[in-house]
Short mmCIF file of C-alpha atoms in Angstrom, two decimals:
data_model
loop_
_atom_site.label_atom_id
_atom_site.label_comp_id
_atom_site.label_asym_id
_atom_site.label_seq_id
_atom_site.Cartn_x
_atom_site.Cartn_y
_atom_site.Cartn_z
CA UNK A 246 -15.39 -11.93 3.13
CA UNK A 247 -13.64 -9.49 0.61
CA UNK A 248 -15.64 -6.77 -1.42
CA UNK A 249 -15.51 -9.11 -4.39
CA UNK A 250 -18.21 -11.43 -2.45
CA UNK A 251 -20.64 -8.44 -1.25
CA UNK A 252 -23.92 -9.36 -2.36
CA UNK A 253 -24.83 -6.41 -5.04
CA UNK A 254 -28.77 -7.20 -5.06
CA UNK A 255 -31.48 -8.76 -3.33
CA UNK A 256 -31.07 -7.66 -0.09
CA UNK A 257 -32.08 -4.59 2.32
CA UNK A 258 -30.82 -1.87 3.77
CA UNK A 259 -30.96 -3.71 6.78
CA UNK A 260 -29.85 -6.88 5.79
CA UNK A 261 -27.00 -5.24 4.40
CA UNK A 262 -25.90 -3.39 7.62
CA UNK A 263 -26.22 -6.36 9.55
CA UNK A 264 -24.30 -8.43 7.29
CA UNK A 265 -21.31 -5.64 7.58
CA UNK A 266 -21.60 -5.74 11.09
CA UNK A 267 -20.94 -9.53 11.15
CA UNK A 268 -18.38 -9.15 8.94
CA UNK A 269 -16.37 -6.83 11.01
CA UNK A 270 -16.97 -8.75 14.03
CA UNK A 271 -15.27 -11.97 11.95
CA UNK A 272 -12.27 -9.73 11.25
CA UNK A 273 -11.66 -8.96 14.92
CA UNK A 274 -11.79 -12.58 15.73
CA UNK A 275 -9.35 -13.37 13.20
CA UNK A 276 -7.04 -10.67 14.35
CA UNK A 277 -7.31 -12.36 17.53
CA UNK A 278 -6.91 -16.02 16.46
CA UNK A 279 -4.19 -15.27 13.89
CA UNK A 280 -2.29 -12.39 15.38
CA UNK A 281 1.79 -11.60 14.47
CA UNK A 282 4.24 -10.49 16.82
CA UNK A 283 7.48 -8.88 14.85
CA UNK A 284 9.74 -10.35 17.73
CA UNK A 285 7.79 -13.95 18.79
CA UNK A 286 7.25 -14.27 15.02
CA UNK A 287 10.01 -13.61 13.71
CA UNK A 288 13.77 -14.77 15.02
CA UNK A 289 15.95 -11.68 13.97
CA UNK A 290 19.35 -12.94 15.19
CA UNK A 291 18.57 -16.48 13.14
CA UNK A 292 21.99 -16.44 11.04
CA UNK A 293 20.44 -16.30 7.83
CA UNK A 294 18.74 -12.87 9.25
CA UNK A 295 22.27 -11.69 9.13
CA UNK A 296 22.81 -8.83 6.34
CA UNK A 297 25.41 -8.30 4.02
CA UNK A 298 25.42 -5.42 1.20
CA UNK A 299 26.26 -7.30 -1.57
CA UNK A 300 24.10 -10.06 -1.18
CA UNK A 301 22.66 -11.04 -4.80
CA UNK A 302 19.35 -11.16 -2.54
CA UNK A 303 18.97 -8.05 -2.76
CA UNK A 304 18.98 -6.83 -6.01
CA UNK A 305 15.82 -5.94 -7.44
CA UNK A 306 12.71 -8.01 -9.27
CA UNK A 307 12.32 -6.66 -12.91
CA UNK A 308 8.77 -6.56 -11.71
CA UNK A 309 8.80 -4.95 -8.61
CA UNK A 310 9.93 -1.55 -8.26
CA UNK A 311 10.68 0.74 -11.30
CA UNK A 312 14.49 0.97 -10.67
CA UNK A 313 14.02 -2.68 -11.69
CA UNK A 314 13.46 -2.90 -15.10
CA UNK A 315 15.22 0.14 -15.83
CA UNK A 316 17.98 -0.64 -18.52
CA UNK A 317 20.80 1.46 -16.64
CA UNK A 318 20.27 -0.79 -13.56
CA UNK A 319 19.58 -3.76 -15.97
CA UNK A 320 23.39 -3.70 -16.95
CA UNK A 321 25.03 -3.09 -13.69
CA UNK A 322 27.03 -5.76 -11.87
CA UNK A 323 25.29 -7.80 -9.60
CA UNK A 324 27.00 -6.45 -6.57
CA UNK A 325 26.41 -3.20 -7.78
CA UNK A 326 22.55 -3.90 -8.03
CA UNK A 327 22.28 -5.35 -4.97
CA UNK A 328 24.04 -2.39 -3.16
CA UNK A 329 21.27 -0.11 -4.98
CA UNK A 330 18.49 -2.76 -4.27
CA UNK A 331 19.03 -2.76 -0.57
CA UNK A 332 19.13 1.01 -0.37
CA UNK A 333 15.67 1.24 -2.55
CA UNK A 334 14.33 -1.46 -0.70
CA UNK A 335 14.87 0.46 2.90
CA UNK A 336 14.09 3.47 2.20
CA UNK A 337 10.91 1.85 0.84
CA UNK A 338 10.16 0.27 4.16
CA UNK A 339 10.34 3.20 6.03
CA UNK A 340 8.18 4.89 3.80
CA UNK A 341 5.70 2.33 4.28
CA UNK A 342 6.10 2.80 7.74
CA UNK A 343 5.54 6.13 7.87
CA UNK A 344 2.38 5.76 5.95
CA UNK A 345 1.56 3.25 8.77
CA UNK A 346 1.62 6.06 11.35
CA UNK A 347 -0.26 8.21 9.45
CA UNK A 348 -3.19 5.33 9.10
CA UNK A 349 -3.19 4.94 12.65
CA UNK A 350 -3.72 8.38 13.05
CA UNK A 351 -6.81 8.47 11.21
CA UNK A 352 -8.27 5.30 13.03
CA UNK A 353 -7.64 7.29 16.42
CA UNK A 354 -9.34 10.31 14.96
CA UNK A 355 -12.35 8.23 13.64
CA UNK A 356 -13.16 6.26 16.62
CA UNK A 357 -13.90 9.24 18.67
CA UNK A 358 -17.30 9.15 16.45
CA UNK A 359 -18.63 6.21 16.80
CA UNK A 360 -21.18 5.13 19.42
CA UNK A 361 -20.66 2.48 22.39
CA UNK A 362 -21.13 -1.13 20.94
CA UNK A 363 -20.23 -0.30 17.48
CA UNK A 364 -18.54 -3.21 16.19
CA UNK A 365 -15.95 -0.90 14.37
CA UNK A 366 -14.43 0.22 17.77
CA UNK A 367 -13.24 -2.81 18.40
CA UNK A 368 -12.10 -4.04 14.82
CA UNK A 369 -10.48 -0.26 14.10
CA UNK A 370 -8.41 -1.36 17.37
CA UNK A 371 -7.19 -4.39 16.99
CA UNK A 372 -5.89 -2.81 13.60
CA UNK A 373 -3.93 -0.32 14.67
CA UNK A 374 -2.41 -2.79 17.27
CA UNK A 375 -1.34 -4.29 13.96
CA UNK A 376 -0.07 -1.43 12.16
CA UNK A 377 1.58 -0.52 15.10
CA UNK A 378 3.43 -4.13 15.22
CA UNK A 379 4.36 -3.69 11.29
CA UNK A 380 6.02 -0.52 12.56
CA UNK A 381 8.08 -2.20 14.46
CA UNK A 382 9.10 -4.78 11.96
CA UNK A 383 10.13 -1.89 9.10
CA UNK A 384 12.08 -0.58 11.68
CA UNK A 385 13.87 -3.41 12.97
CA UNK A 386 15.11 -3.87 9.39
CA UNK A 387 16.08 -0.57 8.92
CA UNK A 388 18.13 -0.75 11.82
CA UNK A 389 19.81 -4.04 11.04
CA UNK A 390 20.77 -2.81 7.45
CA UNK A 391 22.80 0.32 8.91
CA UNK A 392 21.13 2.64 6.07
CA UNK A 393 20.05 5.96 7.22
CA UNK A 394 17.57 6.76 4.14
CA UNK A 395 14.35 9.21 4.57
CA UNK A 396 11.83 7.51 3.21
CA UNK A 397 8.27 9.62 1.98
CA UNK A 398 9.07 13.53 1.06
CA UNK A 399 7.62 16.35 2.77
CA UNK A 400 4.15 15.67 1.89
CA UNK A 401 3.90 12.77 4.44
CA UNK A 402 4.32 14.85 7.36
CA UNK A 403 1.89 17.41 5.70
CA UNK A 404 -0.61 14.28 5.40
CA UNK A 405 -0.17 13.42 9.02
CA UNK A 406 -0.89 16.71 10.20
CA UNK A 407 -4.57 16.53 8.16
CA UNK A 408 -5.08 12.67 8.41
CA UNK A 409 -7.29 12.71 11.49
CA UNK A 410 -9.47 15.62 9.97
CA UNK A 411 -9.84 13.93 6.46
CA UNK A 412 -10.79 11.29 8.85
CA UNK A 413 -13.41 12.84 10.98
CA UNK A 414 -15.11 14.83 8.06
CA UNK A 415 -14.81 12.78 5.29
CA UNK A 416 -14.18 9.13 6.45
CA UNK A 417 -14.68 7.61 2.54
CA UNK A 418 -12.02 9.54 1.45
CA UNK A 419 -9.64 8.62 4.21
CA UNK A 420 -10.35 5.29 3.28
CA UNK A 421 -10.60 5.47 -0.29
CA UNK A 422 -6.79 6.77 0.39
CA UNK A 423 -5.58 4.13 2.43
CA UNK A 424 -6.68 1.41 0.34
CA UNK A 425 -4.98 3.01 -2.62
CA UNK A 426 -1.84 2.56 -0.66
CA UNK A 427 -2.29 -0.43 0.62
CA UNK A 428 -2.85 -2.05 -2.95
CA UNK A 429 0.27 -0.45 -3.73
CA UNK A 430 2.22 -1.43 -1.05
CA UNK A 431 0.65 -5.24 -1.85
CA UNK A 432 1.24 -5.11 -4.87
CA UNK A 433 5.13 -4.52 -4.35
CA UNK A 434 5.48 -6.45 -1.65
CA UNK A 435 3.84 -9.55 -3.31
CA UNK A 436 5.56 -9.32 -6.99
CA UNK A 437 9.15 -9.47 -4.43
CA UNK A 438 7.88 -12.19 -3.39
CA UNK A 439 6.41 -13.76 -5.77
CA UNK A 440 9.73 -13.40 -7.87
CA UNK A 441 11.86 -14.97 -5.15
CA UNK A 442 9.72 -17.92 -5.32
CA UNK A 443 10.72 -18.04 -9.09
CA UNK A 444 14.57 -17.48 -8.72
CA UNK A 445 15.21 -18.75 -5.59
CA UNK A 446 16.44 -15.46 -4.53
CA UNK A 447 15.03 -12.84 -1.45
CA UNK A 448 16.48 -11.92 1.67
CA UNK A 449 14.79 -14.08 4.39
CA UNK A 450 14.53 -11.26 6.35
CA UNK A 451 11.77 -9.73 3.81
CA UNK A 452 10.87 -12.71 2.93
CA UNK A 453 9.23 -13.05 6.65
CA UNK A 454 8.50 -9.61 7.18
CA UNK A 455 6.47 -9.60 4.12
CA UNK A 456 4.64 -12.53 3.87
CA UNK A 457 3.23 -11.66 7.52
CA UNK A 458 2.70 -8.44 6.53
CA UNK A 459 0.33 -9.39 3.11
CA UNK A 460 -1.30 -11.55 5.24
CA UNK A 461 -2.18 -9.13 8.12
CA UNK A 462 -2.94 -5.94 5.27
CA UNK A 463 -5.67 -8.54 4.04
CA UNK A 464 -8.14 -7.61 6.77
CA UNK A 465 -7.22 -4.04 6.55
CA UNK A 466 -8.03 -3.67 3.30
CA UNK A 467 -11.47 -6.01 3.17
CA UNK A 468 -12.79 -4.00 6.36
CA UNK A 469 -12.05 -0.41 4.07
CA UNK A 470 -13.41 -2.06 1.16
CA UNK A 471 -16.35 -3.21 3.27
CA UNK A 472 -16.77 -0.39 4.86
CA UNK A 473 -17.16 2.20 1.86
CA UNK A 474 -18.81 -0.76 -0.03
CA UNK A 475 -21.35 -0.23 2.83
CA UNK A 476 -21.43 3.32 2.42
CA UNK A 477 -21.86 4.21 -1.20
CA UNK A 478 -25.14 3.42 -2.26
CA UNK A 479 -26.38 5.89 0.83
CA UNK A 480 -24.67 8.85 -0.91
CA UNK A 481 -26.64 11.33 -2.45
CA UNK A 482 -25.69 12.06 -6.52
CA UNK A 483 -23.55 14.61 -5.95
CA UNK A 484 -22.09 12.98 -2.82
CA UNK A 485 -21.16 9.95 -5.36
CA UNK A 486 -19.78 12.43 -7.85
CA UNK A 487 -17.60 14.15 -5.47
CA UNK A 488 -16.28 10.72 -4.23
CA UNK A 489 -15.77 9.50 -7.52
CA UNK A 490 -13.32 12.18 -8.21
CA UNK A 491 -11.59 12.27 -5.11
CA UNK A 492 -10.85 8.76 -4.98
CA UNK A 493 -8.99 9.31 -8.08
CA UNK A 494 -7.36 12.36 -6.36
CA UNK A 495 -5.82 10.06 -3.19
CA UNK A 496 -4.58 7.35 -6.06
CA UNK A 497 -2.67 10.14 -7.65
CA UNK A 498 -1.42 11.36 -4.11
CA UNK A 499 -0.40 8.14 -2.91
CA UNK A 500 1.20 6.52 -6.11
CA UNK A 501 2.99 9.87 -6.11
CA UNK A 502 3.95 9.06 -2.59
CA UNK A 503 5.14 5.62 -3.26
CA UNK A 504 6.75 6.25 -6.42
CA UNK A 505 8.68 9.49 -5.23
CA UNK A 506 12.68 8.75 -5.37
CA UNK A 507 14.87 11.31 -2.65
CA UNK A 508 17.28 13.28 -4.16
CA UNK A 509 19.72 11.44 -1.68
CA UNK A 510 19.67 7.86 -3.31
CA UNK A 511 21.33 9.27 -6.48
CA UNK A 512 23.99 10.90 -4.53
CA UNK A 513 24.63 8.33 -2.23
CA UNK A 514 24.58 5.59 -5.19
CA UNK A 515 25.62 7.78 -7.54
CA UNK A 516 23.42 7.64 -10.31
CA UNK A 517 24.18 9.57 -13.41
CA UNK A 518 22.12 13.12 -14.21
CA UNK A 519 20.54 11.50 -17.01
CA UNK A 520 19.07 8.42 -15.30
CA UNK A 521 18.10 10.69 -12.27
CA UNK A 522 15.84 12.52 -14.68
CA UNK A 523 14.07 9.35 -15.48
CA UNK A 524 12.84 9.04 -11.80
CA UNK A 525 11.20 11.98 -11.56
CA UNK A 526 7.75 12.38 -11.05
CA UNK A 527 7.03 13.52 -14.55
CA UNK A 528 9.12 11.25 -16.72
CA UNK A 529 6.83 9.35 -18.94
CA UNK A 530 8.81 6.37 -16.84
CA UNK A 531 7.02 7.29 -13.59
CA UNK A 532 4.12 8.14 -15.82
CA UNK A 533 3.84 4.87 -16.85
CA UNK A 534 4.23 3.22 -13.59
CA UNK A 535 1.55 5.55 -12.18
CA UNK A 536 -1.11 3.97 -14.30
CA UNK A 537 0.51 0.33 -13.83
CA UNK A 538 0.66 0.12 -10.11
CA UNK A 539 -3.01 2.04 -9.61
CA UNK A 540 -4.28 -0.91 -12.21
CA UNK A 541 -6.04 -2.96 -8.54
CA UNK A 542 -7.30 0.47 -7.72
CA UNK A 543 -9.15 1.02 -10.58
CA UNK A 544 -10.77 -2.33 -10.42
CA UNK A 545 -12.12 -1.58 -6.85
CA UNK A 546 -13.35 2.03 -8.21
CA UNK A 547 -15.07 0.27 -11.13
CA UNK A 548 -16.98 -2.10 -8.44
CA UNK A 549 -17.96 0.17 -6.18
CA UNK A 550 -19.73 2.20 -9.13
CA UNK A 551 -17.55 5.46 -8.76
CA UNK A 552 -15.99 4.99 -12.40
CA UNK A 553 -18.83 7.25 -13.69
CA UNK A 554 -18.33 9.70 -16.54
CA UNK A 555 -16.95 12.28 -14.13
CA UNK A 556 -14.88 9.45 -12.57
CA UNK A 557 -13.26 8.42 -15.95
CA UNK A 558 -12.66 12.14 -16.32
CA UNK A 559 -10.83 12.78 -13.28
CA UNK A 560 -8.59 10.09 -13.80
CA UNK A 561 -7.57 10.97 -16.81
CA UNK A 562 -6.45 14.53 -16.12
CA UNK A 563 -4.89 13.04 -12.89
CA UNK A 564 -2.99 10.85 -15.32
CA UNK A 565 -3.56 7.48 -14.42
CA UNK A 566 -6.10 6.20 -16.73
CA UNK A 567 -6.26 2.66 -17.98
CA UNK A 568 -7.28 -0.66 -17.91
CA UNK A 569 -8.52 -2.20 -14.40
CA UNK A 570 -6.75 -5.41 -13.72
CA UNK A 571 -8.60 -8.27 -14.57
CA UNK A 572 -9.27 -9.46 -10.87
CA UNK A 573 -7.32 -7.37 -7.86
CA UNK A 574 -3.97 -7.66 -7.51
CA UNK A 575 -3.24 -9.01 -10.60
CA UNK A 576 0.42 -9.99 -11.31
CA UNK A 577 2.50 -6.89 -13.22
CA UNK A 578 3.40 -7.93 -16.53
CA UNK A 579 7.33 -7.82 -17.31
CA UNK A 580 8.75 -4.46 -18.90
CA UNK A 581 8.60 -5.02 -22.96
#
């Protein structure tokens, strides 16, 4: 059961806490019953696993990442945009799973408060056993491709440092943060695939990788939205206040995070000054995709009632106001 079908009235305290608790028992079953091993799963040295550089796979959706719709790489040869798509695409991966390790050091952290029997021991478990196994599977493909990239900046390692205090002290945030990520990192993961489908055109190798990994991030992200769900109506006023602005304060963080571009892509694809300066984190390009990609985020803000006046406030001086999605993880709309 996903956020969307939490019952929002008619039931008790009590009720409500024991319907959680059956929920997150359900999830730890399924990670049992429909667990993914990166190397049962998955056969890497299958030969269409093998990779080649200029494979037209590679190049980029025009509704995945923002390099894709960009007009510069719009007009490049296919083999040069699939040289630049592979590189993106890595260096994306790793990012992703560096922002995997940092997850799992919060769930370490977190555990260490909760009591014997909790049904969240268990659950919070199995899931970094997962997290751990998607590890694995980023890095196997980085090491296939032969890219050395460096995926997240600076502020990654600065975040793993923190993570297990933000998640001791103030576990709504920490979660409030990783589902921001997560919904990006679904959200990019699914429009690649979902454009592959259309074209007829995706390395199997992410094919695989991410259609195992969407389907694995789905618990992870109903137990956090479950969990603060849960949560929220506890809070005091100004506990909801606070939360309402911090949770737009981790979307801005992590869609900073995901849509941060290393100064070493444009030298080692050599991308002109003037494109480079469209990639930067306060281009009205990135702008732009800011508020696109958070769209899912604000939807799950809206239902869990922290889109108060305050809320809408916060987000807009974070700058990444807008429209929720109709219904989470909503397709992106095309570039006009």
């Amino acid at each position: 059961m996903t956020v969307d079908e939490f019952p929002d009235v008619g039931i008790s305290a009590d009720d409500a806490e024991a319907a959680y608790r059956s929920r997150v028992v359900e999830l730890s079953e399924a990670s049992v019953t429909r667990r993914f091993n990166p190397y049962v799963d998955i056969d890497w040295d299958a030969p269409d696993m093998t990779v080649v550089p200029d494979d037209p796979r590679w190049i980029l959706p025009d509704t995945s990442l923002p390099m894709g719709h960009h007009p510069w790489y719009v007009s490049l040869p296919d083999e040069r945009k699939a040289q630049i798509g592979m590189w993106l695409h890595i260096n994306t991966l790793r990012r992703q799973r560096q922002l995997e390790l940092l997850l799992v050091n919060g769930l370490a952290e977190r555990q260490f408060a909760l009591p014997d029997g909790s049904p969240e021991i268990r659950y919070m478990t199995h899931e970094m056993a997962e997290e751990c196994g998607h590890t694995l599977m980023f890095q196997e493909i980085c090491k296939r491709t032969g890219l050395h990239v460096p995926g997240a900046g600076r502020l990654v390692r600065l975040l793993f440092l923190f993570s297990p205090i933000v998640a001791a002290v103030m576990p709504l945030t920490f979660l409030l943060s990783v589902l921001a990520a997560e919904e990006i990192v679904d959200y990019y993961q699914r429009s690649v695939l979902r454009a592959g489908a259309e074209a007829g055109r995706i390395p199997p190798m992410l094919d695989r990788c991410f259609s195992a990994h969407i389907a694995e991030e789905a618990r992870h992200m109903s137990f956090a939205s479950d969990y603060v769900r849960q949560r929220v109506p506890s809070l005091s006023r100004i506990g909801r206040l606070w939360l309402s602005v911090t949770a737009a304060a981790v979307s801005r963080v992590e869609a900073d995070i995901q849509l941060y571009t290393p100064k070493q892509f444009f030298r080692d694809c050599g991308v002109p000054r003037e494109i480079e300066r469209d990639f930067r984190l306060r281009s009205p390009f990135i702008k732009a995709e800011r508020r696109r990609a958070l769209g899912s985020m604000r939807h799950l803000v809206a239902e869990l009632g922290l889109m108060n006046p305050v809320g809408k406030l916060a987000w807009r001086l974070y700058g990444i106001s807008g429209p929720p999605t109709r219904h989470r993880l909503e397709p992106k709309r095309k570039a006009v």
